[in-house]
């Protein structure tokens, strides 16, 4: 009996050591995936109004038309309520929006990714989008159907950013050494980043389909690891006051937290005036957001927007 | 590696080996679980999507919304550098609105406080009407009891109070609940086209029971100065009854008796501007079933 229990214990110890070793190795691999030097937290700012006004009227017109945003929304059959809301609301403001589903759903048209795995879905969607639309769009926005996005604010944010540079932005999170854009806040890639990504997708050593060694790594982290190999780094998008422009929480949650943490400055302390995304909304809340963002107006308050991005025809929520 | 004593009997060594394997498997699994917990940094704890249950309006939310202390939303601070509010400011001076908010002692901290921190700041004057006085909030004590059946009595007393103390301070007198949100700028735009010396009142017009219709209590309603005078006078001269358990209907009946006109508050495209329910109910097609009483009450045809 004694010898058995001792060998059992020895087994436990050995198993733990083995597991710890593997975790360390796995971490080391992710952390030092690229040969680049260590980066600090990257922040990217929205353009200044003064800068915009310096550009001539005609140039501004040209500028507002030069942004073509293609929206990728990754859905699963269980998301069908949110899918319907998203389809009816903000995605109509993308220059083009397509839904990539894990499997075919009768009620809605979608592009079938034929897989349940989020990372595989993401890879296939990016590849599809790049292959088909590389010449037609210069910015690619990926979101889940729990996210609400204001595409015009996205375009404003990207105004002075050159899409032939490798941009990868959104709401960033740091995990150990890895800084990645959280998928819940929406992921923005420039055409250059798409190019580099798609090149890497075909190299399994750099961009494996089976990311984690033992346990699964979330798809947004895997994307970051992959992009790092190509020298594309995540950047956190902020407005001129340092507030996040891409949000992984809903307005309701922000207000709730603001009321608890700083009740003196609820609205001012809460969210950016030029927020691009919020996450965690119900389908009904999406409709209310559309109304609040695009239709409801307080009479007598005139906002002098330096630039206007007109949504495509048929986006009848405004 | 552990030693396997071959000198032991063969079955026993196999058993040892098996327990060893078992042990290592369990150790591995436990360790991996531990690591995955340690390494998980998903801080977002908000997957519980907040559902807006309209019927819970008058009952309690979870106690978390019970806030201590003063709150300042700073909603109209000068944060919008690109905003031109001249027109709104102009209207603020021209169309003076006194808002009074129907509330009660148990709702001051829960609901009325938030009204005070937000839209009420845009009224030219705001008063909070409760059954008991509260000097700190501050809230006016109407010296009534609380409860739905007291609503009409509270309304009469509230309008009386406003008439006696603030008649000359405003042109229009708006009644709202502590769960109503009012966009004052848009209200001023509506009222700017009318003369406060005319006997008229606005709100969400309902058609049953009263010939000219009556205004929904939940959506809020606003009386002209002349309408207020006539309403208060009607009780002094017994033209209107004091008792009723249906506040909005009773007020509507009284308005008709004293010849105050029920106005049309719709926008130029025929859409309603006063709403008795939360936005979801009004924005989402077929949220409210076709058999719901609401559809038969609306005075004007629905425009989608």
Coordinates of C-alpha atoms in Angstrom, one line a residue:
Chain A
X1 CA 0.0 0.0 0.0
X2 CA 2.8 2.4 1.0
X3 CA 4.8 1.8 -2.2
X4 CA 1.7 2.4 -4.3
X5 CA 0.9 5.7 -2.6
X6 CA 4.5 6.8 -2.9
X7 CA 4.6 6.0 -6.6
X8 CA 1.3 7.8 -7.0
X9 CA 2.7 10.8 -5.3
X10 CA 5.8 10.6 -7.4
X11 CA 3.6 10.5 -10.5
X12 CA 1.7 13.6 -9.3
X13 CA 4.9 15.5 -8.8
X14 CA 6.3 14.5 -12.1
X15 CA 3.1 15.4 -13.9
X16 CA 3.1 18.8 -12.4
X17 CA 6.7 19.5 -13.3
X18 CA 6.1 18.4 -16.8
X19 CA 3.0 20.6 -17.1
X20 CA 4.8 23.6 -15.7
X21 CA 7.7 23.1 -18.1
X22 CA 5.3 23.0 -21.0
X23 CA 3.5 26.2 -19.9
X24 CA 6.8 28.0 -19.5
X25 CA 7.8 26.9 -22.9
X26 CA 4.5 27.9 -24.4
X27 CA 4.7 31.3 -22.8
X28 CA 8.2 31.9 -24.0
X29 CA 7.2 31.0 -27.5
X30 CA 4.3 33.4 -27.5
X31 CA 6.2 36.2 -25.8
X32 CA 9.2 36.1 -28.0
X33 CA 7.4 35.2 -31.2
X34 CA 9.1 37.9 -33.1
X35 CA 12.6 39.0 -33.1
X36 CA 11.6 42.6 -32.6
X37 CA 12.4 44.6 -29.5
X38 CA 9.9 45.0 -26.6
X39 CA 7.2 47.5 -27.3
X40 CA 5.4 49.8 -24.9
X41 CA 1.7 50.3 -24.9
X42 CA 0.9 51.9 -28.3
X43 CA -1.6 54.7 -28.4
X44 CA -3.1 56.2 -31.5
X45 CA -4.9 59.4 -31.5
X46 CA -7.8 60.8 -33.4
X47 CA -7.2 63.8 -35.7
X48 CA -7.4 67.3 -34.4
X49 CA -10.1 69.6 -35.7
X50 CA -7.6 72.3 -36.4
X51 CA -5.7 70.0 -38.6
X52 CA -8.8 69.1 -40.5
X53 CA -9.7 72.7 -41.1
X54 CA -6.3 73.4 -42.6
X55 CA -7.2 71.1 -45.5
X56 CA -9.1 72.7 -48.3
X57 CA -12.8 72.2 -48.8
X58 CA -12.3 70.2 -52.0
X59 CA -9.6 68.1 -50.5
X60 CA -11.9 67.3 -47.6
X61 CA -14.6 66.1 -50.0
X62 CA -12.1 63.9 -51.7
X63 CA -10.8 62.7 -48.3
X64 CA -14.3 61.8 -47.1
X65 CA -14.9 59.7 -50.2
X66 CA -11.5 57.9 -50.1
X67 CA -12.4 55.8 -47.1
X68 CA -13.9 52.5 -48.1
X69 CA -14.6 50.3 -45.1
X70 CA -15.4 46.6 -45.5
X71 CA -17.1 45.1 -42.5
X72 CA -16.7 41.4 -41.5
X73 CA -19.1 40.2 -38.9
X74 CA -18.4 36.7 -37.5
X75 CA -21.7 35.0 -36.5
X76 CA -22.9 31.7 -35.2
X77 CA -26.5 30.4 -35.5
X78 CA -27.1 31.1 -31.8
X79 CA -26.5 34.8 -32.5
X80 CA -29.5 35.1 -34.8
X81 CA -31.3 37.7 -32.7
X82 CA -28.2 40.0 -32.6
X83 CA -27.5 39.2 -36.2
X84 CA -30.9 40.5 -37.2
X85 CA -30.4 43.7 -35.2
X86 CA -26.9 44.3 -36.5
X87 CA -28.0 43.6 -40.1
X88 CA -30.8 46.2 -39.7
X89 CA -28.8 48.9 -38.1
X90 CA -25.2 49.9 -38.1
X91 CA -23.8 47.5 -40.7
X92 CA -25.8 49.5 -43.3
X93 CA -23.3 52.3 -42.8
X94 CA -20.3 50.2 -43.9
X95 CA -19.4 50.6 -47.5
X96 CA -19.9 46.8 -47.6
X97 CA -20.8 44.4 -44.8
X98 CA -20.8 40.7 -45.0
X99 CA -21.7 38.1 -42.5
X100 CA -19.4 35.1 -42.0
X101 CA -21.2 32.2 -40.3
X102 CA -20.0 29.0 -38.8
X103 CA -22.7 27.2 -40.7
X104 CA -25.5 28.0 -43.0
X105 CA -28.6 29.6 -41.5
X106 CA -31.9 29.6 -43.3
X107 CA -33.1 33.0 -42.3
X108 CA -30.1 35.0 -43.4
X109 CA -27.6 35.0 -46.1
X110 CA -24.1 34.5 -45.0
X111 CA -20.7 33.2 -46.1
X112 CA -20.3 29.7 -44.7
X113 CA -17.0 29.2 -43.0
X114 CA -17.8 25.6 -42.3
X115 CA -16.2 25.6 -38.9
X116 CA -17.1 26.2 -35.4
X117 CA -13.7 27.4 -34.3
X118 CA -13.5 31.2 -33.9
X119 CA -9.9 31.4 -35.0
X120 CA -10.4 29.3 -38.1
X121 CA -13.5 31.4 -38.9
X122 CA -11.4 34.6 -38.5
X123 CA -8.6 33.3 -40.7
X124 CA -10.9 32.2 -43.5
X125 CA -12.9 35.4 -43.3
X126 CA -9.8 37.5 -43.6
X127 CA -8.5 35.4 -46.4
X128 CA -11.8 35.6 -48.3
X129 CA -12.1 39.3 -47.8
X130 CA -8.6 40.0 -48.9
X131 CA -8.8 37.7 -52.0
X132 CA -12.0 39.2 -53.1
X133 CA -11.9 42.8 -52.1
X134 CA -8.2 43.9 -51.9
X135 CA -8.7 46.4 -54.6
X136 CA -11.9 47.8 -53.5
X137 CA -11.5 48.6 -49.9
X138 CA -8.7 50.1 -47.9
X139 CA -9.9 49.4 -44.4
X140 CA -11.2 46.2 -42.9
X141 CA -13.3 46.2 -39.7
X142 CA -14.1 42.9 -38.0
X143 CA -16.7 42.6 -35.3
X144 CA -19.0 40.2 -33.4
X145 CA -22.7 40.8 -33.5
X146 CA -22.7 42.0 -29.9
X147 CA -20.9 45.1 -31.0
X148 CA -22.4 48.3 -32.1
X149 CA -20.3 50.5 -34.4
X150 CA -20.5 54.0 -35.7
X151 CA -18.7 53.8 -39.0
X152 CA -18.7 57.5 -39.6
X153 CA -16.7 58.0 -36.4
X154 CA -14.4 55.2 -37.5
X155 CA -13.7 57.0 -40.8
X156 CA -13.1 60.2 -38.9
X157 CA -10.6 58.5 -36.7
X158 CA -8.8 57.0 -39.7
X159 CA -8.7 60.3 -41.5
X160 CA -5.0 61.1 -41.4
X161 CA -3.8 57.5 -41.4
X162 CA -2.3 56.0 -44.5
X163 CA -3.8 52.6 -45.2
X164 CA -0.6 51.6 -47.0
X165 CA 1.0 51.5 -43.5
X166 CA 0.4 48.5 -41.3
X167 CA -2.3 49.6 -38.9
X168 CA -3.9 47.2 -36.5
X169 CA -6.1 49.1 -34.0
X170 CA -9.0 48.9 -31.6
X171 CA -9.2 48.4 -27.8
X172 CA -6.0 46.8 -26.8
X173 CA -5.3 44.5 -23.9
X174 CA -2.0 43.4 -22.6
X175 CA -1.5 39.7 -21.8
X176 CA 2.0 39.1 -20.6
X177 CA 4.2 40.3 -23.3
X178 CA 1.5 40.3 -25.9
X179 CA -0.5 43.3 -26.8
X180 CA -3.6 42.5 -28.8
X181 CA -6.8 44.1 -30.0
X182 CA -9.8 42.7 -28.2
X183 CA -12.3 41.3 -30.7
X184 CA -15.2 42.6 -28.6
X185 CA -14.3 46.2 -29.3
X186 CA -13.9 45.5 -33.0
X187 CA -10.6 45.1 -34.9
X188 CA -9.5 47.5 -37.6
X189 CA -6.9 46.5 -40.2
X190 CA -5.5 48.6 -43.0
X191 CA -5.0 47.1 -46.4
X192 CA -1.3 46.8 -45.7
X193 CA -1.9 44.8 -42.6
X194 CA -4.3 42.6 -44.5
X195 CA -1.7 42.0 -47.1
X196 CA 0.9 40.9 -44.6
X197 CA -1.6 38.8 -42.6
X198 CA -2.7 36.9 -45.7
X199 CA 0.8 36.2 -46.6
X200 CA 1.4 34.7 -43.1
X201 CA -1.8 32.7 -43.1
X202 CA -0.2 30.3 -45.5
X203 CA 2.8 29.7 -43.3
X204 CA 1.8 27.3 -40.6
X205 CA 4.9 27.7 -38.4
X206 CA 4.2 31.4 -38.0
X207 CA 0.4 31.4 -38.0
X208 CA -0.8 28.0 -36.9
X209 CA -4.3 26.9 -37.2
X210 CA -4.0 25.3 -33.8
X211 CA -2.7 28.1 -31.7
X212 CA -2.4 27.0 -28.2
X213 CA -0.2 24.2 -27.2
X214 CA -2.4 22.6 -24.6
X215 CA -5.4 24.9 -24.1
X216 CA -7.1 27.2 -26.5
X217 CA -5.9 30.7 -27.0
X218 CA -8.6 33.2 -28.0
X219 CA -8.8 34.2 -31.6
X220 CA -7.9 37.8 -31.0
X221 CA -4.7 36.8 -29.3
X222 CA -3.8 34.4 -32.0
X223 CA -4.3 37.2 -34.6
X224 CA -2.0 39.4 -32.6
X225 CA 0.7 36.7 -32.5
X226 CA 0.4 36.2 -36.2
X227 CA 0.5 39.9 -37.0
X228 CA 3.6 40.3 -34.8
X229 CA 5.6 38.1 -37.1
X230 CA 4.9 40.5 -39.9
X231 CA 5.8 43.5 -37.9
X232 CA 2.3 44.7 -37.3
X233 CA 1.6 45.8 -33.8
X234 CA -1.6 46.5 -31.9
X235 CA -2.4 50.2 -31.2
X236 CA -5.0 51.5 -28.8
X237 CA -7.3 54.1 -30.4
X238 CA -7.9 57.2 -28.3
X239 CA -9.5 60.6 -28.6
X240 CA -7.7 63.9 -27.8
X241 CA -8.6 63.5 -24.1
X242 CA -7.1 60.0 -23.9
X243 CA -10.5 58.2 -23.8
X244 CA -10.9 54.9 -25.6
X245 CA -12.7 55.1 -28.8
X246 CA -13.3 51.4 -29.2
X247 CA -15.2 50.0 -26.2
X248 CA -15.7 46.5 -25.0
X249 CA -18.5 47.6 -22.7
X250 CA -22.0 49.0 -23.3
X251 CA -23.0 52.6 -22.5
X252 CA -25.2 51.3 -19.8
X253 CA -22.3 49.6 -18.1
X254 CA -20.0 52.6 -18.4
X255 CA -22.6 54.8 -16.8
X256 CA -23.2 52.3 -14.1
X257 CA -19.5 52.2 -13.3
X258 CA -19.2 55.9 -13.6
X259 CA -22.0 56.4 -11.1
X260 CA -20.2 54.1 -8.7
X261 CA -16.7 55.4 -9.2
X262 CA -17.0 59.0 -9.8
X263 CA -20.5 60.3 -9.3
X264 CA -19.4 63.9 -9.8
X265 CA -18.5 63.3 -13.4
X266 CA -20.8 60.7 -14.8
X267 CA -21.3 61.7 -18.4
X268 CA -18.0 63.6 -18.8
X269 CA -16.0 60.8 -17.2
X270 CA -17.8 58.1 -19.1
X271 CA -17.2 57.8 -22.8
X272 CA -15.6 59.5 -25.8
X273 CA -17.8 61.8 -27.8
X274 CA -16.5 60.2 -30.9
X275 CA -16.7 56.6 -29.8
X276 CA -16.7 54.1 -32.6
X277 CA -17.8 50.9 -30.8
X278 CA -19.7 49.7 -27.8
X279 CA -20.1 46.0 -26.9
X280 CA -22.6 43.9 -25.0
X281 CA -25.8 45.4 -26.4
X282 CA -29.0 43.5 -26.7
X283 CA -30.8 43.6 -30.1
X284 CA -33.3 46.2 -28.7
X285 CA -30.5 48.4 -27.5
X286 CA -29.0 48.4 -30.9
X287 CA -32.2 50.0 -32.3
X288 CA -32.2 52.5 -29.5
X289 CA -28.6 53.4 -30.3
X290 CA -29.4 54.0 -33.9
X291 CA -32.2 56.3 -33.0
X292 CA -30.0 58.1 -30.4
X293 CA -26.9 58.4 -32.6
X294 CA -28.5 59.2 -36.0
X295 CA -32.0 60.6 -35.5
X296 CA -32.8 62.2 -32.2
X297 CA -31.7 65.8 -32.1
X298 CA -32.0 68.5 -29.5
X299 CA -33.4 71.5 -31.3
X300 CA -31.1 74.5 -31.3
X301 CA -27.9 72.7 -30.9
X302 CA -25.8 72.9 -34.0
X303 CA -22.7 70.8 -34.5
X304 CA -20.3 72.2 -37.0
X305 CA -18.7 69.0 -38.3
X306 CA -15.6 69.8 -40.4
X307 CA -16.2 66.7 -42.4
X308 CA -19.2 64.7 -43.4
X309 CA -19.2 61.0 -44.3
X310 CA -22.4 60.1 -46.0
X311 CA -23.6 56.6 -45.4
X312 CA -24.4 54.4 -48.5
X313 CA -27.8 54.6 -50.1
X314 CA -30.4 52.4 -48.5
X315 CA -29.0 52.7 -44.9
X316 CA -32.4 54.0 -44.0
X317 CA -32.0 54.4 -40.3
X318 CA -31.1 58.0 -40.7
Chain B
X1 CA 12.3 8.4 -12.6
X2 CA 11.0 6.3 -9.8
X3 CA 12.5 3.0 -9.2
X4 CA 10.6 -0.1 -10.0
X5 CA 11.8 -2.9 -7.8
X6 CA 11.9 -5.9 -10.0
X7 CA 12.4 -8.0 -7.0
X8 CA 8.8 -7.4 -6.1
X9 CA 6.2 -9.7 -7.3
X10 CA 5.2 -9.0 -11.0
X11 CA 1.5 -8.0 -10.4
X12 CA 2.6 -5.6 -7.6
X13 CA 5.1 -3.7 -9.8
X14 CA 2.5 -3.3 -12.5
X15 CA 0.1 -1.9 -9.9
X16 CA 2.8 0.6 -8.8
X17 CA 3.4 1.6 -12.4
X18 CA -0.3 2.1 -13.0
X19 CA -0.7 4.3 -9.9
X20 CA 2.3 6.2 -11.0
X21 CA 0.8 6.9 -14.4
X22 CA -2.5 7.8 -12.7
X23 CA -0.7 10.2 -10.4
X24 CA 1.2 11.9 -13.2
X25 CA -2.0 12.3 -15.3
X26 CA -3.8 13.8 -12.3
X27 CA -0.9 16.0 -11.5
X28 CA -0.7 17.2 -15.0
X29 CA -4.4 18.0 -15.2
X30 CA -4.5 19.8 -11.9
X31 CA -1.5 21.9 -12.8
X32 CA -2.8 22.8 -16.2
X33 CA -6.1 23.9 -14.6
X34 CA -4.2 26.0 -12.1
X35 CA -2.2 27.6 -14.8
X36 CA -5.2 28.3 -17.0
X37 CA -6.9 30.0 -14.1
X38 CA -3.8 32.1 -13.2
X39 CA -3.3 33.1 -16.8
X40 CA -6.8 34.0 -17.6
X41 CA -7.1 37.7 -17.5
X42 CA -10.4 38.2 -19.1
X43 CA -11.5 41.0 -16.8
X44 CA -14.7 41.8 -18.6
X45 CA -17.5 40.7 -16.3
X46 CA -20.4 42.1 -18.1
X47 CA -21.8 39.3 -20.2
X48 CA -25.0 39.8 -18.2
X49 CA -26.7 42.0 -20.8
X50 CA -29.0 44.5 -19.2
X51 CA -32.5 44.0 -20.1
X52 CA -34.8 46.9 -20.0
X53 CA -38.0 45.6 -18.5
X54 CA -40.6 48.3 -18.9
X55 CA -42.9 46.8 -16.3
X56 CA -40.2 47.1 -13.7
X57 CA -40.3 50.8 -14.1
X58 CA -42.3 51.5 -11.0
X59 CA -40.9 48.7 -9.0
X60 CA -37.4 48.5 -7.6
X61 CA -34.4 47.9 -9.7
X62 CA -31.6 46.1 -7.9
X63 CA -30.3 48.0 -5.0
X64 CA -27.0 48.8 -6.8
X65 CA -28.5 51.9 -8.3
X66 CA -29.1 53.4 -5.0
X67 CA -26.4 56.1 -5.0
X68 CA -25.1 58.0 -2.1
X69 CA -24.3 61.6 -2.4
X70 CA -24.6 64.3 -4.9
X71 CA -24.4 63.6 -8.6
X72 CA -23.5 65.8 -11.3
X73 CA -23.7 64.7 -14.9
X74 CA -22.2 67.8 -16.3
X75 CA -24.4 67.1 -19.2
X76 CA -24.4 70.7 -20.4
X77 CA -20.8 71.5 -19.7
X78 CA -18.8 73.1 -22.4
X79 CA -17.3 69.9 -23.5
X80 CA -18.5 70.3 -27.0
X81 CA -16.2 72.8 -28.5
X82 CA -17.7 72.5 -31.9
X83 CA -21.3 73.0 -30.6
X84 CA -23.2 76.2 -31.3
X85 CA -26.0 76.5 -28.8
X86 CA -27.1 80.1 -29.7
X87 CA -30.5 79.0 -30.9
X88 CA -31.1 76.8 -27.9
X89 CA -30.0 79.6 -25.6
X90 CA -32.3 82.0 -27.3
X91 CA -35.2 79.8 -26.8
X92 CA -34.3 79.2 -23.2
X93 CA -34.9 82.9 -22.6
X94 CA -38.0 83.2 -24.7
X95 CA -39.9 80.1 -23.7
X96 CA -39.8 79.8 -20.0
X97 CA -40.8 76.4 -18.7
X98 CA -41.3 75.4 -15.0
X99 CA -41.0 71.7 -14.6
X100 CA -42.5 69.9 -11.6
X101 CA -41.6 66.3 -11.0
X102 CA -44.0 63.9 -9.4
X103 CA -42.1 61.9 -6.8
X104 CA -42.3 60.6 -3.3
X105 CA -40.0 60.2 -0.2
X106 CA -38.9 56.7 -1.2
X107 CA -38.0 57.7 -4.7
X108 CA -35.9 60.8 -4.0
X109 CA -32.6 59.0 -3.8
X110 CA -33.5 56.3 -6.3
X111 CA -35.1 58.2 -9.1
X112 CA -35.6 61.9 -8.6
X113 CA -32.0 62.4 -7.9
X114 CA -31.1 61.3 -11.4
X115 CA -33.8 63.5 -12.9
X116 CA -32.2 66.4 -11.0
X117 CA -28.8 65.5 -12.3
X118 CA -29.8 65.3 -15.9
X119 CA -32.6 66.8 -17.9
X120 CA -34.2 68.9 -15.1
X121 CA -31.2 71.2 -15.3
X122 CA -32.5 72.5 -18.6
X123 CA -35.8 73.7 -17.1
X124 CA -36.0 77.4 -16.3
X125 CA -37.2 76.2 -12.9
X126 CA -37.7 72.8 -11.4
X127 CA -39.7 71.6 -8.4
X128 CA -39.9 68.1 -6.9
X129 CA -43.3 67.3 -5.5
X130 CA -43.6 64.8 -2.8
X131 CA -46.1 63.9 -0.1
X132 CA -43.6 65.2 2.6
X133 CA -41.2 68.1 2.6
X134 CA -37.5 67.4 2.3
X135 CA -35.4 70.4 2.9
X136 CA -32.2 68.8 1.7
X137 CA -33.2 67.5 -1.6
X138 CA -35.1 69.9 -1.8
X139 CA -38.7 68.6 -2.3
X140 CA -42.0 70.3 -1.7
X141 CA -44.3 68.7 0.8
X142 CA -47.9 68.5 -0.6
X143 CA -49.2 67.0 2.7
X144 CA -50.9 64.1 1.0
X145 CA -50.4 60.3 1.3
X146 CA -48.5 58.3 -1.2
X147 CA -50.0 55.8 -3.7
X148 CA -51.4 55.5 -7.2
X149 CA -54.9 56.5 -5.9
X150 CA -53.4 59.8 -4.5
X151 CA -51.9 60.8 -7.9
X152 CA -54.8 63.1 -8.9
X153 CA -54.9 64.7 -5.5
X154 CA -51.1 65.3 -5.6
X155 CA -51.4 66.7 -9.1
X156 CA -54.1 69.2 -8.0
X157 CA -52.0 70.3 -5.0
X158 CA -48.9 70.5 -7.0
X159 CA -50.4 72.7 -9.6
X160 CA -51.9 74.8 -6.9
X161 CA -48.5 75.2 -5.2
X162 CA -46.9 76.2 -8.5
X163 CA -49.8 78.7 -9.2
X164 CA -49.5 80.3 -5.8
X165 CA -45.7 80.6 -5.7
X166 CA -44.4 80.7 -9.3
X167 CA -47.1 81.8 -11.7
X168 CA -45.2 84.8 -13.0
X169 CA -41.9 82.9 -13.2
X170 CA -42.7 80.9 -16.3
X171 CA -44.9 80.7 -19.4
X172 CA -45.5 77.0 -19.4
X173 CA -45.8 74.4 -16.7
X174 CA -44.7 70.9 -17.3
X175 CA -45.6 67.9 -15.2
X176 CA -43.3 64.8 -15.4
X177 CA -42.8 61.6 -13.4
X178 CA -39.6 60.7 -11.9
X179 CA -39.1 58.1 -14.5
X180 CA -39.7 60.4 -17.4
X181 CA -37.0 61.9 -19.6
X182 CA -37.8 65.3 -21.2
X183 CA -35.8 66.9 -23.9
X184 CA -36.4 70.5 -23.0
X185 CA -35.0 72.0 -26.2
X186 CA -37.5 70.1 -28.3
X187 CA -40.3 71.1 -25.9
X188 CA -39.4 74.7 -26.3
X189 CA -39.4 74.4 -30.1
X190 CA -42.9 73.0 -29.9
X191 CA -44.2 75.6 -27.5
X192 CA -42.5 78.6 -29.2
X193 CA -45.3 78.5 -31.8
X194 CA -48.0 79.1 -29.2
X195 CA -49.0 81.9 -26.9
X196 CA -49.0 81.1 -23.2
X197 CA -51.9 83.4 -22.6
X198 CA -54.0 81.0 -24.7
X199 CA -55.8 78.1 -22.8
X200 CA -54.0 75.1 -24.3
X201 CA -52.1 72.0 -23.1
X202 CA -50.0 69.4 -24.8
X203 CA -48.9 65.8 -24.3
X204 CA -49.6 62.4 -25.8
X205 CA -53.2 62.7 -26.8
X206 CA -55.5 59.7 -26.1
X207 CA -59.0 59.6 -27.5
X208 CA -61.3 57.6 -25.3
X209 CA -63.6 58.9 -22.5
X210 CA -63.1 62.6 -23.2
X211 CA -64.5 64.2 -26.3
X212 CA -61.5 66.3 -27.1
X213 CA -59.2 63.6 -25.8
X214 CA -56.9 63.7 -22.8
X215 CA -53.1 63.6 -22.3
X216 CA -51.3 60.5 -21.1
X217 CA -49.9 60.9 -17.6
X218 CA -46.8 58.8 -18.2
X219 CA -45.7 60.7 -21.2
X220 CA -45.9 64.0 -19.3
X221 CA -48.0 67.1 -20.2
X222 CA -47.5 70.8 -20.2
X223 CA -50.0 73.5 -19.5
X224 CA -50.0 77.1 -20.7
X225 CA -50.2 79.9 -18.1
X226 CA -53.8 80.4 -18.9
X227 CA -54.6 76.7 -18.7
X228 CA -52.9 76.6 -15.2
X229 CA -55.0 79.5 -14.0
X230 CA -58.2 77.9 -15.2
X231 CA -57.3 74.5 -13.7
X232 CA -56.6 76.0 -10.3
X233 CA -59.7 78.2 -10.4
X234 CA -61.9 75.2 -11.3
X235 CA -61.4 73.7 -7.9
X236 CA -62.1 76.9 -6.1
X237 CA -65.4 77.2 -7.9
X238 CA -66.1 73.5 -7.8
X239 CA -66.3 73.1 -11.6
X240 CA -64.0 70.0 -11.4
X241 CA -64.1 67.1 -9.0
X242 CA -61.3 66.6 -6.5
X243 CA -61.4 62.9 -6.3
X244 CA -60.4 60.4 -8.9
X245 CA -58.1 57.4 -9.1
X246 CA -57.1 58.1 -12.6
X247 CA -55.0 61.2 -12.7
X248 CA -54.6 61.8 -16.4
X249 CA -58.2 61.1 -17.3
X250 CA -59.5 63.4 -14.5
X251 CA -57.2 66.2 -15.5
X252 CA -58.3 65.8 -19.1
X253 CA -62.0 65.9 -18.1
X254 CA -61.3 69.1 -16.1
X255 CA -59.5 70.7 -19.0
X256 CA -62.5 70.1 -21.2
X257 CA -64.8 71.6 -18.7
X258 CA -62.9 74.8 -18.3
X259 CA -62.4 75.1 -22.1
X260 CA -58.7 74.4 -22.3
X261 CA -57.8 73.1 -25.7
X262 CA -56.1 69.7 -26.1
X263 CA -53.2 70.6 -28.5
X264 CA -51.5 68.6 -31.2
X265 CA -47.9 67.9 -30.2
X266 CA -46.9 66.0 -33.3
X267 CA -43.9 67.0 -35.4
X268 CA -44.3 68.3 -38.9
X269 CA -44.2 64.8 -40.3
X270 CA -47.1 63.7 -38.1
X271 CA -44.9 61.7 -35.7
X272 CA -45.6 61.8 -31.9
X273 CA -43.2 63.7 -29.7
X274 CA -44.5 62.6 -26.3
X275 CA -44.0 58.9 -25.5
X276 CA -45.6 57.0 -22.7
X277 CA -43.1 54.1 -22.8
X278 CA -39.4 53.5 -23.1
X279 CA -37.7 54.0 -26.5
X280 CA -37.5 50.3 -27.3
X281 CA -41.3 50.0 -27.2
X282 CA -41.7 52.8 -29.6
X283 CA -38.8 52.1 -31.9
X284 CA -39.2 48.4 -32.5
X285 CA -41.9 47.3 -34.8
X286 CA -44.4 44.9 -33.3
X287 CA -42.8 45.2 -29.8
X288 CA -46.2 46.1 -28.5
X289 CA -48.8 43.5 -29.7
X290 CA -51.6 44.7 -32.0
X291 CA -54.1 43.8 -29.3
X292 CA -52.5 46.1 -26.8
X293 CA -54.8 48.8 -25.5
X294 CA -52.3 51.5 -26.5
X295 CA -53.1 51.2 -30.2
X296 CA -56.8 52.0 -29.6
X297 CA -56.1 54.9 -27.3
X298 CA -53.9 57.0 -29.7
X299 CA -55.9 60.0 -30.9
X300 CA -53.9 60.4 -34.1
X301 CA -53.1 57.6 -36.7
X302 CA -49.7 55.9 -36.2
X303 CA -47.0 57.0 -38.6
X304 CA -44.1 54.6 -38.9

